[in-house]
Coordinates of C-alpha atoms in Angstrom, one line a residue:
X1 CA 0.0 0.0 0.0
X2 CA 3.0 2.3 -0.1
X3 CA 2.4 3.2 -3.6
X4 CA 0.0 5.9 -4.6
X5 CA -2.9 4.7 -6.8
X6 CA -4.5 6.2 -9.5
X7 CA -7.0 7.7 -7.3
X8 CA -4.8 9.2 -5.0
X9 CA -3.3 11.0 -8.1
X10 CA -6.3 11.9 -9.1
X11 CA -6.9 13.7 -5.7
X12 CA -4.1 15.4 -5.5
X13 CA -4.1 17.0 -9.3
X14 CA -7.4 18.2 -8.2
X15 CA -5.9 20.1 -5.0
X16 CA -3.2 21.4 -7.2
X17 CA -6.1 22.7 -9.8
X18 CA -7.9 24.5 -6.9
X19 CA -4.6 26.0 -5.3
X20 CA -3.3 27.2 -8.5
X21 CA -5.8 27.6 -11.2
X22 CA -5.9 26.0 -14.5
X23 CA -4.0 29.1 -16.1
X24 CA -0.9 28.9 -13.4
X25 CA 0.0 25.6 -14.0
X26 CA 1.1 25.5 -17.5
X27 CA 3.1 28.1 -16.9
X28 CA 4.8 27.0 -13.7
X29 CA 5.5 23.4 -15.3
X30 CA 6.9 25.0 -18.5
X31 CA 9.2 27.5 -16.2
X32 CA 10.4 24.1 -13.8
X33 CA 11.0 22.4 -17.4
X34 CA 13.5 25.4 -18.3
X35 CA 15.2 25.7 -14.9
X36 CA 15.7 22.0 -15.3
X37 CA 16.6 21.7 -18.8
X38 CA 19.4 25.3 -18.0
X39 CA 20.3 23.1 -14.8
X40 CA 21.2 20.0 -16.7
X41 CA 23.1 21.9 -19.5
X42 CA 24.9 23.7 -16.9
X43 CA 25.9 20.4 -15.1
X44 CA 27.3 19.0 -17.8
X45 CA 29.1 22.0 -18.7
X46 CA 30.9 21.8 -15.5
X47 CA 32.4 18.3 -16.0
X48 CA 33.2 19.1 -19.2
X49 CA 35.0 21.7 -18.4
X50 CA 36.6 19.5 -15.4
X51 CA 37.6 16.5 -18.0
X52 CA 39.0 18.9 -19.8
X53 CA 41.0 21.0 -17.5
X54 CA 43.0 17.8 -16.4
X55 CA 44.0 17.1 -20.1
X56 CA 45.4 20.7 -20.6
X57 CA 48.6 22.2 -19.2
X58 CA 48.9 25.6 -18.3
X59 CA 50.6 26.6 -21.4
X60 CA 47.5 26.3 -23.3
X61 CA 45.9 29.2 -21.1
X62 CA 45.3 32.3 -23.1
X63 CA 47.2 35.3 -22.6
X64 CA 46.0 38.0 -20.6
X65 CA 44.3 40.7 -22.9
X66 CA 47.3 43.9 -24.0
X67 CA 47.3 46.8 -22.2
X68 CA 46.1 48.7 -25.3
X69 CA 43.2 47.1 -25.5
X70 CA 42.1 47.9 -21.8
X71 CA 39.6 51.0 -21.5
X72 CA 39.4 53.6 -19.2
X73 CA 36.2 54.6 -17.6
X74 CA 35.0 58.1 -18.3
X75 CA 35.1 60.7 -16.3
X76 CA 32.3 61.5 -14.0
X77 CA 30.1 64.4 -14.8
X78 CA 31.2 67.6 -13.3
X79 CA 28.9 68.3 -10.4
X80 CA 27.4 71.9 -9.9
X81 CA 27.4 74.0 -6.8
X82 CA 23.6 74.0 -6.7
X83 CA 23.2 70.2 -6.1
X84 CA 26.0 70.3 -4.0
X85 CA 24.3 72.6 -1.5
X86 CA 20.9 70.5 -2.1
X87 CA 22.8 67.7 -1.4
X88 CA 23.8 69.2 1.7
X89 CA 20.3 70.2 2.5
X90 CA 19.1 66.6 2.6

């Protein structure tokens, strides 16, 4: 009697119905189907990228971008004295 029966699926695809609505659930089940499906890929990224870390030596490693190619961030905007004495203000 440990299993569930088909009645007790029944039962609780009804509750789930009445919690939810019949519009909610598609869209949950298709949102756990992506997290899944991006969790899986991801997985199986990472011992990929294990497998392959173990065959390479660190000579392989790319070089660290040139200097050259390296931007600066702008300047900030010059501030006036106006919203430096609202500033002060607040």
């Amino acid at each position: 009697m440990g299993a569930m029966s088909p009645w007790h699926w029944a039962v609780v695809i009804l509750v789930l119905v009445i919690f939810f609505g019949s519009k909610k659930l598609p869209d949950a089940a298709r949102g756990l189907g992506r997290s899944l499906r991006i969790f899986k890929s991801e997985v199986k990224e990472m011992t990929n990228d294990d497998s392959s870390s173990h065959d390479k030596t660190d000579s392989a490693r790319p070089a660290p971008a040139p200097q050259s190619e390296i931007t600066e961030r702008p300047a900030p905007a010059p501030v006036s004295e106006a919203d430096r004495a609202e500033h002060r203000s607040a």
